[in-house]
Coordinates of C-alpha atoms in Angstrom, one line a residue:
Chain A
X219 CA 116.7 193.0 50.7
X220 CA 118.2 196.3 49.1
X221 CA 121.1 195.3 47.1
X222 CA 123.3 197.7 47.6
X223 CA 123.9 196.9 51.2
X224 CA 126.0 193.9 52.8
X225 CA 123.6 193.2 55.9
X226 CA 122.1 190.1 56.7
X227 CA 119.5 191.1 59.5
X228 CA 119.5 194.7 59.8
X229 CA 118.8 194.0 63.6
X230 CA 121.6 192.1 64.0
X231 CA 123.9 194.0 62.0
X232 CA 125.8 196.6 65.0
X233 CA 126.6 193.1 66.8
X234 CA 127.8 192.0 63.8
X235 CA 130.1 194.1 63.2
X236 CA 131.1 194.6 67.0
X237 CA 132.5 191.0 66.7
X238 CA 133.9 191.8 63.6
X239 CA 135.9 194.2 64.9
X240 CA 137.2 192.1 68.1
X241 CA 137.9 189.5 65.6
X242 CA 140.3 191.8 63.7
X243 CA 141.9 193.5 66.7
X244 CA 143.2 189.9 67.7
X245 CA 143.0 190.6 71.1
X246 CA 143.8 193.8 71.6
X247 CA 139.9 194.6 72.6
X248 CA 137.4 192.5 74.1
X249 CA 133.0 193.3 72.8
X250 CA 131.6 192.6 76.4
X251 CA 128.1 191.6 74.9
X252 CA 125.4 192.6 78.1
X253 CA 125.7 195.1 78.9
X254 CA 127.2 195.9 75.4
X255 CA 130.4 197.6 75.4
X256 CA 134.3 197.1 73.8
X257 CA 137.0 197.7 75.7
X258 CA 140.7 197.2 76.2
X259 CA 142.4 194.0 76.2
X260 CA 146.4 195.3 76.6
X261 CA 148.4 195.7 78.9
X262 CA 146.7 198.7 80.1
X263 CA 149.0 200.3 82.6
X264 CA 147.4 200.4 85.7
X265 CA 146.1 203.4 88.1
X266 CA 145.6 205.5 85.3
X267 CA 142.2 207.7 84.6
X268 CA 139.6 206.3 82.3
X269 CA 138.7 207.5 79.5
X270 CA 134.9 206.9 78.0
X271 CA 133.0 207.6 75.4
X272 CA 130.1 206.5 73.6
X273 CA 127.1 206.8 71.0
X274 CA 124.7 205.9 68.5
X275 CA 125.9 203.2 66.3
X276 CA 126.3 204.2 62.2
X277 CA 129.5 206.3 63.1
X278 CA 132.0 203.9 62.8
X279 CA 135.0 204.4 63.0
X280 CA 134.0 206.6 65.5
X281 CA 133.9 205.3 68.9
X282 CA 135.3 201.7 69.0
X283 CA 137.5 202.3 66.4
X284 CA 139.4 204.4 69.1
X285 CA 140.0 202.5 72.0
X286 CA 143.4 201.6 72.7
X287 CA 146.5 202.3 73.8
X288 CA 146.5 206.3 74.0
X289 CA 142.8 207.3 73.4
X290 CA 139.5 205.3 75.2
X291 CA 139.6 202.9 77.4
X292 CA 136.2 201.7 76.4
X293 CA 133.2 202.9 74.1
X294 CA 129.7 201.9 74.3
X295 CA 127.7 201.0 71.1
X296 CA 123.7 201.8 70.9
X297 CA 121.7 201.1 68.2
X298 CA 122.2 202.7 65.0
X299 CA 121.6 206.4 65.5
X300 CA 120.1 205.8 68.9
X301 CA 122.0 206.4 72.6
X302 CA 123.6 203.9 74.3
X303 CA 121.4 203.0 77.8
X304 CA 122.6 203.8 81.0
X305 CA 122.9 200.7 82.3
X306 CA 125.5 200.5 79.5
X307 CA 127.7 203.1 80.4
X308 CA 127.3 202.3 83.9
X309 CA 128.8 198.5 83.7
X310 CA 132.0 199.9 80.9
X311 CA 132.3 202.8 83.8
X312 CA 132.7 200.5 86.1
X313 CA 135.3 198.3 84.3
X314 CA 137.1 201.4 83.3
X315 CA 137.3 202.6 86.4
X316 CA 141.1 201.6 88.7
X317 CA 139.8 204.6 91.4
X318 CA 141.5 207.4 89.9
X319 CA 138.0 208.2 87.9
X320 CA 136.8 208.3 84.4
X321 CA 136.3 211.1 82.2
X322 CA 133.1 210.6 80.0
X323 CA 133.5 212.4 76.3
X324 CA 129.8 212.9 75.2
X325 CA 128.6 214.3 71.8
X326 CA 125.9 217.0 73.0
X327 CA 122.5 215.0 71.9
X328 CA 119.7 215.1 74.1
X329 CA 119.5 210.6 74.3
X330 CA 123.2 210.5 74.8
X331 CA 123.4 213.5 77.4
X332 CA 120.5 211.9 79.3
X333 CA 121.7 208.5 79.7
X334 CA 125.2 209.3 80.2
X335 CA 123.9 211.8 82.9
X336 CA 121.8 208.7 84.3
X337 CA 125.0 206.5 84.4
X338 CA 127.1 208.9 86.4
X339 CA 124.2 209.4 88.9
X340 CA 123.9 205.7 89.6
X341 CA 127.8 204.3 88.9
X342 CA 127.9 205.4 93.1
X343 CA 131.0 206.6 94.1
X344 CA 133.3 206.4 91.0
X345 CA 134.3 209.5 90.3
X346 CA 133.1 211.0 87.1
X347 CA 133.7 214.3 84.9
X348 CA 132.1 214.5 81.8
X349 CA 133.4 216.7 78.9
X350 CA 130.5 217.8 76.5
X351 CA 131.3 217.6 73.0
X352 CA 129.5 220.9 70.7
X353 CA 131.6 221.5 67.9
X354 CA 128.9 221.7 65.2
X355 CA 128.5 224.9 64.2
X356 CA 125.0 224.8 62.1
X357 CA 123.4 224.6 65.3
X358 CA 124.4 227.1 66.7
X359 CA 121.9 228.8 68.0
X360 CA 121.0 231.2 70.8
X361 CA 117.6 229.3 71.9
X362 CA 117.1 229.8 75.1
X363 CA 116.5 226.2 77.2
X364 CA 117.6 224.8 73.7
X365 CA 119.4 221.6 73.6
X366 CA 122.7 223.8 72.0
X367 CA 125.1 222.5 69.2
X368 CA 125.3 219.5 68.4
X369 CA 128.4 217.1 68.9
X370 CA 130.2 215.8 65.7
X371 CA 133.6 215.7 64.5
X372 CA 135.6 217.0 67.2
X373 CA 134.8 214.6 69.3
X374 CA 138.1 213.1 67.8
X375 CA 140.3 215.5 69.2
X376 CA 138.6 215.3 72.4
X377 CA 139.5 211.4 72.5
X378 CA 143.2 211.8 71.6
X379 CA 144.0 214.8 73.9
X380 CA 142.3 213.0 76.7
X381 CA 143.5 209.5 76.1
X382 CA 147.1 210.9 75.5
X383 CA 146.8 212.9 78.8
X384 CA 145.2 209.9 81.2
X385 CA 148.1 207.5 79.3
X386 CA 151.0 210.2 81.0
X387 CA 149.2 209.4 84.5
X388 CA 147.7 213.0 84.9
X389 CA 144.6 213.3 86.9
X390 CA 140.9 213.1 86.2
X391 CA 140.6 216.8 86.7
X392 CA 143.5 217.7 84.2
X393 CA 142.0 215.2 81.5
X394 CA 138.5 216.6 82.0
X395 CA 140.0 220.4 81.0
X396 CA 142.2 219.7 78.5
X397 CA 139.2 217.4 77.1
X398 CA 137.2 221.0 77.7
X399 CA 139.5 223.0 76.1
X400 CA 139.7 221.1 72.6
X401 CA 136.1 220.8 72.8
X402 CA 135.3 224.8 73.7
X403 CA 138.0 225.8 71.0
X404 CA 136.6 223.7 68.2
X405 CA 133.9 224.2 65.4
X406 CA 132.7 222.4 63.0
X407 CA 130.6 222.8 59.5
X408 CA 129.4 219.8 57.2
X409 CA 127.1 219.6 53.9
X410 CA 126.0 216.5 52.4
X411 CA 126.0 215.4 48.7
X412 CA 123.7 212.6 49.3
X413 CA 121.7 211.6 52.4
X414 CA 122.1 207.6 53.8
X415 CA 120.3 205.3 54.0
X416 CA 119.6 203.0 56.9
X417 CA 120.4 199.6 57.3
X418 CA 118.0 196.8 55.7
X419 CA 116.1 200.0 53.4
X420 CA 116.6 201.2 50.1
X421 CA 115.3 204.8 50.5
X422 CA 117.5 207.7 51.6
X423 CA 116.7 209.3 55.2
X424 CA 115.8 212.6 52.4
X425 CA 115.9 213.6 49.1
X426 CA 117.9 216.3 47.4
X427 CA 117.2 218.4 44.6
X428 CA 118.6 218.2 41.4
X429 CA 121.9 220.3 41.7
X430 CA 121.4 220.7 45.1
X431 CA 123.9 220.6 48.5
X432 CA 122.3 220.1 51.8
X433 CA 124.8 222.7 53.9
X434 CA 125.0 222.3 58.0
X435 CA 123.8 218.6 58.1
X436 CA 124.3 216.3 61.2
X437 CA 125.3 213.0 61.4
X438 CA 122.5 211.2 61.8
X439 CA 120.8 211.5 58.1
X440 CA 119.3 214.7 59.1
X441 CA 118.6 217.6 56.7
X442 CA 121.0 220.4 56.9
X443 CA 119.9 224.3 57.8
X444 CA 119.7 225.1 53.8
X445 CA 120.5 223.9 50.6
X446 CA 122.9 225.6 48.3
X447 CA 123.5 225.2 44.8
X448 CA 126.0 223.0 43.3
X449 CA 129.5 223.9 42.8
X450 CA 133.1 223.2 42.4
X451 CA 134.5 221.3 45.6
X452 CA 137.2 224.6 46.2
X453 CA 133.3 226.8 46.8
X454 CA 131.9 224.4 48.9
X455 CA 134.9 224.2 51.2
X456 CA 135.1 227.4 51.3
X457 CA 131.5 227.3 52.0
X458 CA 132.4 225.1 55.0
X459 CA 135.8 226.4 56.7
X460 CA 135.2 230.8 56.2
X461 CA 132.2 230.7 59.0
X462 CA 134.1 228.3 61.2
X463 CA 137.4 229.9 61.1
X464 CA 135.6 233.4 61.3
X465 CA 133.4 232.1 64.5
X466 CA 136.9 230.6 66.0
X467 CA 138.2 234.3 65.7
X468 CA 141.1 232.7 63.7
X469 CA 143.7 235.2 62.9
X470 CA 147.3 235.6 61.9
X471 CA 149.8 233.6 64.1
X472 CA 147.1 231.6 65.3
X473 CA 147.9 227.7 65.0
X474 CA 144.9 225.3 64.5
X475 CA 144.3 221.0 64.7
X476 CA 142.3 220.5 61.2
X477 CA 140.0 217.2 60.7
X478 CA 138.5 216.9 56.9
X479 CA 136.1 214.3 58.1
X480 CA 134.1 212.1 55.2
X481 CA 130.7 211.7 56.2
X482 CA 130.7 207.7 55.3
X483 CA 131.3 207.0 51.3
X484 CA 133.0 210.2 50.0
X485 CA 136.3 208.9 48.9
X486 CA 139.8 209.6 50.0
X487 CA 140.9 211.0 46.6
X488 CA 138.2 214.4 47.0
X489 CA 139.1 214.3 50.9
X490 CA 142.7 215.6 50.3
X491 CA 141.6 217.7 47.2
X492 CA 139.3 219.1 49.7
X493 CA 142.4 219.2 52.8
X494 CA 144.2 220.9 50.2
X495 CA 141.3 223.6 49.6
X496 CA 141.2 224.4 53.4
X497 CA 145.5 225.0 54.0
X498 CA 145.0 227.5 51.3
X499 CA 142.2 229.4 52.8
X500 CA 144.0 228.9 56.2
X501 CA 147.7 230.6 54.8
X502 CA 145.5 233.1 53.3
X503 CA 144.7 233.9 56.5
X504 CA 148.1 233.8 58.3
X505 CA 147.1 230.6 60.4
X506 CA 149.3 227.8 60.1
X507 CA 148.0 223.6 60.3
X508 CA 149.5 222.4 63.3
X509 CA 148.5 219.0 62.9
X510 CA 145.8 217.0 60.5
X511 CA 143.5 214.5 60.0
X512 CA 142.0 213.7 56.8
X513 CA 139.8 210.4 56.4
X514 CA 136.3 209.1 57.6
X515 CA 137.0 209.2 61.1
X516 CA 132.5 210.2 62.7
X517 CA 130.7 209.0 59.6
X518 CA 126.7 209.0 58.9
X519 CA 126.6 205.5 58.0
X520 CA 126.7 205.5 54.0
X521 CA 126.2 209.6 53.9
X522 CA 128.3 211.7 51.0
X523 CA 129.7 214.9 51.8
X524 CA 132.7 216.0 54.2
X525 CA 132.7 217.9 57.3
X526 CA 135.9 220.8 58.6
X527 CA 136.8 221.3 61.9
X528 CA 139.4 223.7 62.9
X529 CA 140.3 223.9 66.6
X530 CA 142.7 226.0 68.1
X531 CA 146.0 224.4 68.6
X532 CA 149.0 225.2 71.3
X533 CA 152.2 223.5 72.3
X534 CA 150.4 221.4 75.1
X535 CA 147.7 220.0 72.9
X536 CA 150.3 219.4 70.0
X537 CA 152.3 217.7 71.9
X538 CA 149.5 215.6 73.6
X539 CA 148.5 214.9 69.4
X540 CA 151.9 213.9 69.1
X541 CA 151.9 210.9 71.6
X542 CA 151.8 207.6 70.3
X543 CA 148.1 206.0 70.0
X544 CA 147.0 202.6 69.1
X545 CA 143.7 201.9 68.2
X546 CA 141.6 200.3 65.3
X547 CA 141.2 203.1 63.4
X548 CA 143.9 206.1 64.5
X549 CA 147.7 204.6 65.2
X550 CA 151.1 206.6 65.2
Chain B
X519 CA 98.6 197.8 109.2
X520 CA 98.1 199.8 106.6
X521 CA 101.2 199.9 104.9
X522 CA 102.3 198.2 101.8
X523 CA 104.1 195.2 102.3
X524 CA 106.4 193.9 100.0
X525 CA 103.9 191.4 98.4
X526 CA 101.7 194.0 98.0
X527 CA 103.7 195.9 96.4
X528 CA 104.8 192.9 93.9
X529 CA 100.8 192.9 93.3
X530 CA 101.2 196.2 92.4
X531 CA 103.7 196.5 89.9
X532 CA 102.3 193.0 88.2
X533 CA 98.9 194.9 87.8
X534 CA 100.6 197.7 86.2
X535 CA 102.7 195.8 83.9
X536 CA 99.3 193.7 83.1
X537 CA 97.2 197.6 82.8
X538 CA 99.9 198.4 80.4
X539 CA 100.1 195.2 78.1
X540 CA 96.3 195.9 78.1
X541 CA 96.4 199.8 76.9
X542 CA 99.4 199.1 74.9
X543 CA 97.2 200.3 71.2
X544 CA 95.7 203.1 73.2
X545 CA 99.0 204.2 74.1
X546 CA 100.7 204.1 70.6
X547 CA 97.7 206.1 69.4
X548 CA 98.3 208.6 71.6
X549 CA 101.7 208.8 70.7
X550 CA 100.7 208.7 67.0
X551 CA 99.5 212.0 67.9
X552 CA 102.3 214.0 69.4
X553 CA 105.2 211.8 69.0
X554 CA 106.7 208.5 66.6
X555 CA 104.2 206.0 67.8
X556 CA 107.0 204.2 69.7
X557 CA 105.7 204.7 72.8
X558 CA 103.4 201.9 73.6
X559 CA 106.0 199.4 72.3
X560 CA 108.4 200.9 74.0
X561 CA 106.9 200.4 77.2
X562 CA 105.5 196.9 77.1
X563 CA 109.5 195.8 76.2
X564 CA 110.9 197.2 79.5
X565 CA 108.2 196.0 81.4
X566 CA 108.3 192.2 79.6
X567 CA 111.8 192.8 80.8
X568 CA 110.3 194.1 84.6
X569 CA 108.7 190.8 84.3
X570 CA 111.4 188.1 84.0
X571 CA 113.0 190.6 86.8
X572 CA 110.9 190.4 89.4
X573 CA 110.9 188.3 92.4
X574 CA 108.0 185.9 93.6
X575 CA 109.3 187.1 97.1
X576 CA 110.6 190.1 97.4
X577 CA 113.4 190.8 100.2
X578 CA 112.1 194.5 100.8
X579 CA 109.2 197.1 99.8
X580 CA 111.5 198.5 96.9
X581 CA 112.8 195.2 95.3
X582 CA 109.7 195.3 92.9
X583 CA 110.1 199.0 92.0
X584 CA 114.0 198.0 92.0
X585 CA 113.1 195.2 89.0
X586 CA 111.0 197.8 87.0
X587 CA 113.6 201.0 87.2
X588 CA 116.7 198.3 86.2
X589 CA 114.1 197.4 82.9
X590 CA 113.5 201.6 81.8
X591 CA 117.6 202.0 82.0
X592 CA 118.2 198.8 80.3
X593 CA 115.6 199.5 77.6
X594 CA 117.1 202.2 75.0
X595 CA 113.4 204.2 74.4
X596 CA 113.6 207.5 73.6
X597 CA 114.0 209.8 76.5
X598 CA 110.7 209.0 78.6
X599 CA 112.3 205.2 79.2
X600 CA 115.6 206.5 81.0
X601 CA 113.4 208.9 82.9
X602 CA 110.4 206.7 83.7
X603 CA 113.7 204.8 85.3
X604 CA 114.8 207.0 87.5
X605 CA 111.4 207.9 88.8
X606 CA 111.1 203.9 89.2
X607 CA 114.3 204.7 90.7
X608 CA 113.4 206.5 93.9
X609 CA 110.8 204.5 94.9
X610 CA 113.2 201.0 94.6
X611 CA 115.5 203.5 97.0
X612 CA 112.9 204.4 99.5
X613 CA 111.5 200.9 99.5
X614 CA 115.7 199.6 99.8
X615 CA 115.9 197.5 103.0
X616 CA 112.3 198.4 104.6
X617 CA 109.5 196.3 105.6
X618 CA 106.9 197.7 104.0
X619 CA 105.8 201.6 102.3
X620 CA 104.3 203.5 104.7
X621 CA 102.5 207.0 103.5
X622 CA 105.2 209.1 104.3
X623 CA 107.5 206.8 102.8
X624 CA 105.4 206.5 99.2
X625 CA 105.3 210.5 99.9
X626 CA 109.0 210.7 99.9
X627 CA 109.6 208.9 96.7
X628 CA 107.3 210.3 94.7
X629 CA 108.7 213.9 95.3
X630 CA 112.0 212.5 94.9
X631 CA 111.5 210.3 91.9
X632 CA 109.5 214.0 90.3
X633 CA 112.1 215.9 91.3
X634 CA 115.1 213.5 89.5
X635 CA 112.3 213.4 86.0
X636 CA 112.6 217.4 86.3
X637 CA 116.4 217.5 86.5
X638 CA 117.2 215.5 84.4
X639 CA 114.6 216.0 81.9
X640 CA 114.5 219.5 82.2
X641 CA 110.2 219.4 82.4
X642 CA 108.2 221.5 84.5
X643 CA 104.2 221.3 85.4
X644 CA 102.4 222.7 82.3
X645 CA 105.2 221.2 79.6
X646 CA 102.5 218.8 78.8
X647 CA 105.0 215.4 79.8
X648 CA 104.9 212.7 82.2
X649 CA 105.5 215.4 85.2
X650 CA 101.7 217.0 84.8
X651 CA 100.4 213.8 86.4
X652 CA 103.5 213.1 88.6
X653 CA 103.9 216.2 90.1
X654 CA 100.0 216.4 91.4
X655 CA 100.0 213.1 92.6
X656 CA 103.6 213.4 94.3
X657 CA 101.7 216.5 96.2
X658 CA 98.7 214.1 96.9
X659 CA 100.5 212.1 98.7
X660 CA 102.4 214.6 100.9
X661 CA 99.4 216.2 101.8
X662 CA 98.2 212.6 102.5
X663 CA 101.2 211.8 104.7
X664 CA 100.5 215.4 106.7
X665 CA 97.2 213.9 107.6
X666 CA 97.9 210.5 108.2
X667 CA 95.6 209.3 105.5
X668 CA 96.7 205.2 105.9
X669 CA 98.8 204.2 102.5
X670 CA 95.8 202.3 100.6
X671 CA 93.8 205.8 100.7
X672 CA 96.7 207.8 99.6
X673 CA 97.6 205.9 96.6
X674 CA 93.6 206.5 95.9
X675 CA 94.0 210.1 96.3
X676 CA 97.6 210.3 94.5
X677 CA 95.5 208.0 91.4
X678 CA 92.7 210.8 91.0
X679 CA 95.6 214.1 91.1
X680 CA 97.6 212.1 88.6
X681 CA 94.6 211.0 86.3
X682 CA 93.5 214.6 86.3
X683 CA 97.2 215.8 85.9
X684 CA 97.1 213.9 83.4
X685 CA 93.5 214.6 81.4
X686 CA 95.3 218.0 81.7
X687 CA 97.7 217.4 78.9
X688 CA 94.8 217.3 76.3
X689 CA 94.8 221.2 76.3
X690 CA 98.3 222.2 76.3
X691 CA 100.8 223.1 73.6
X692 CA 104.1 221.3 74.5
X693 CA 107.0 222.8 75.0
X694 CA 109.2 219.8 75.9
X695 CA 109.8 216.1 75.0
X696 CA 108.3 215.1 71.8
X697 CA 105.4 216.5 71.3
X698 CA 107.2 219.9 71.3
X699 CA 108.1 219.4 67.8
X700 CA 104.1 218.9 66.8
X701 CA 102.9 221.8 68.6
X702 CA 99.0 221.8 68.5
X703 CA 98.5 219.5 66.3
X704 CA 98.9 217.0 69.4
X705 CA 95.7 218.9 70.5
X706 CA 92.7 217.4 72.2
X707 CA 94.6 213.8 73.4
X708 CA 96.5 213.4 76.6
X709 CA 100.6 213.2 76.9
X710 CA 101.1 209.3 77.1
X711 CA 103.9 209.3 79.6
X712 CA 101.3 210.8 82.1
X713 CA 98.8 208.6 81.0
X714 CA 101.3 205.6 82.1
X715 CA 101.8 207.5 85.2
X716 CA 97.9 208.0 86.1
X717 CA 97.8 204.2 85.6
X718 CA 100.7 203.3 87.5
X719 CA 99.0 205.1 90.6
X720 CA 95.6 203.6 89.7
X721 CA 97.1 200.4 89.3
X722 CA 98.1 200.3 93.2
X723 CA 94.0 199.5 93.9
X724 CA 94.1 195.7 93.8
X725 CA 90.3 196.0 95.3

């Protein structure tokens, strides 16, 4: 057993920790074991739309660190780095679900589009709009039939607009298209210092060179689109936040939501230094932070490196940010 | 009669599930070849699940095929499980509440339970996936049903389009699913999800 991990059976580690984490909300979520999902134990105020998301395991905080009051409803765990089934979904739809509908936010991967898919087609006659999450800007590219960007850290934003707007009472429809709007105004670049490794082994999913960055990495321990050479972290975020503000179109007056995500054991102290980096090359730009987050918030399990998103922020979405939420790991 | 009751069709999916457990090396070879070698494993788990699912008597003709499409959705493998349970899927729905699968009814399903694989796995005949063999053997049997070729016969007939829709695969470059990221280096061996589907159909011949 590599030393460097705290697992006992790498199997049974994602249940684990699922119990672990119903055991420290003290009741404020329940880990419905099969079909596996976790969902919300409060007072949840009734008739409201549900709000769903889901994913690979390895992530964490990211999903079931935000259901609660003000983002999901419930989130559905797969394995590490693999989709949730759809018989999953289905059952956490269902018990989501008080017959106003339920919006399902999906990261765009081809496991987790496909079951989620599968789940609406069979859930029967709940009502279901999906909101497709494709922030990540290294994949972005024009392949025809391709499978498209991938989904990473916006899918945050996505969570708190939608949970903030389905906790006002507004209806499935208006939560699905404010959920599309983050999602459509939102990019997202990452590079990795150091690859993870997966639970129970003691080799890294790749190696890196010497003096080497992996730039445009995903979140699943895969390589990135190129490597670049090592540098001071003000380069590298540059590195990251020019092509992302430049494919937003970002210009002056322009207000944006930015997340400086860690992708699993970067530490806090370069995350600000690095939040810091990215309001300067912002202001140089004439585009003001409307709101922030900065923290490990869609992690690749033990992964070092950061991601940036910038989305593009207006008075409706700020004010949907601003709403109270109460979950594991996001509460204001 | 010549339609398949639902006993028969219990026989059925307990031969395949047996066929299966039997091919289960052959099948992670193939998938050595274009794929991660999951395959076979991946299979025999959702059908161990079938297994403990299915009835000893079945209430109607789809309740067996209902048992193996629950297993496929349950069982997280890849992207050919979810989609081997939706084409399960149609045939549990055409079965739902009958007596027993006539032709035209087997006919139905399998152009339904194709056309769901297509959708929602985005494959076409020729993308060298599970489709090349169910796509000739879902037009099998609606040619079968046009003629009024009894059940038994037309599972025959959908077996040989599916095993040859199948051989197929040996000779084409993917362009979906797994093997697409191998390219001809998957060369020369047959797509394993259309092998599982040739010996689903072949499996239906009890004789």
């Amino acid at each position: 057993m590599a030393a460097h991990q705290l697992v006992n059976d790498p199997q049974e580690l994602v249940g684990e920790a699922l119990e672990g984490l119903e055991l420290s909300q003290r009741g404020r979520l329940r880990w419905n074991r099969d079909p596996s999902f976790v969902i919300r134990a409060d007072d949840r105020r009734p008739y409201k739309v549900g709000v769903l998301s889901g994913g690979g395991s390895g992530h964490e905080p990211l999903h079931t660190g935000f259901v609660g009051y003000g983002m999901l409803d419930a989130a559905v765990p797969g394995a590490v780095f693999a989709s949730p089934t759809a018989i999953q979904i289905q059952a956490a739809t269902e018990a989501v679900d008080d017959g106003r509908g339920v919006v399902h936010v999906v990261k765009n991967y081809t496991g987790d589009v496909l079951n989620f898919t599968i789940a609406a087609e069979i859930s029967g006659d709940i009502r279901i709009e999906t909101v497709l999450v494709d922030d990540d800007l290294a994949t972005d590219t024009s392949v025809e039939g391709g499978p498209g960007r991938r989904g990473t850290a916006a899918v945050v934003a996505v969570e708190k607009i939608c949970g903030a707007a389905a906790e006002r009472g507004a209806d499935l429809s208006t939560v699905a298209t404010l959920g599309r709007r983050v999602a459509g105004n939102a990019r997202t670049m990452s590079l990795a210092l150091r690859a993870c490794t997966h639970p129970g082994q003691s080799v890294p999913s790749f190696d890196l060179e010497a003096g080497q960055v992996e730039f445009g990495v995903g979140i699943h321990g895969e390589r990135g689109v190129r490597q670049i050479p090592v540098a001071p972290a003000d380069e590298l975020v540059a590195a990251l936040t020019e092509p992302v503000a430049d494919d937003l179109g970002l210009s002056r007056g322009d207000a944006v939501f930015v997340i400086v995500n860690g992708l699993g054991s970067t530490h806090q102290l370069e995350l600000l230094a690095a939040y810091r980096q990215v309001t300067r090359l912002l202001d140089a730009r004439g585009v003001t932070v409307a709101r922030q987050l900065v923290g490990s918030y869609v992690t690749a399990l033990d992964m070092a490196g950061c991601s940036v998103t910038l989305i593009r922020a207006d008075e409706e979405l700020v004010g949907l940010w601003d709403d109270p939420v109460r979950t594991a790991a996001l509460t204001w | 009669m010549n339609d398949l009751e639902p006993q028969a069709v219990l026989s059925w999916v307990e031969r395949f599930i047996a066929r299966i457990d039997d091919r289960v090396q052959e099948l992670t070879e193939l998938d050595r070849r274009s794929g991660d070698g999951d395959f076979g494993t991946n299979m025999v788990t959702a059908l161990t699940r079938a297994k403990a699912k299915l009835s000893p008597s079945p209430a109607d003709a789809g309740a067996a095929f209902s048992s193996l499409s629950t297993a496929f959705l349950e069982h997280s493998g890849g992207t050919s499980g979810p989609l081997f349970g939706m084409w399960f899927r149609e045939f549990a729905l055409a079965g739902q509440g009958g007596p027993a699968f006539s032709t035209a009814l087997l006919a139905d399903a399998a152009r339904n339970g194709v056309a769901a694989v297509r959708r929602l796995g985005s494959a076409s005949v020729g993308d060298r996936t599970m489709v090349d063999a169910m796509a000739p053997a879902a037009d099998a049997l609606a040619e079968a049903a046009e003629n009024d070729v009894p059940a038994v016969r037309a599972l025959r007939l959908a077996a040989e389009a599916a095993r040859a829709g199948a051989d197929s695969t040996s000779s084409i470059i993917a362009r979906r699913g797994r093997a697409s990221y191998v390219g001809e280096a998957a060369l020369g061996a047959p797509d394993p999800g259309a092998v599982a589907v040739a010996l689903f159909f072949e499996s239906a011949d009890g004789s």
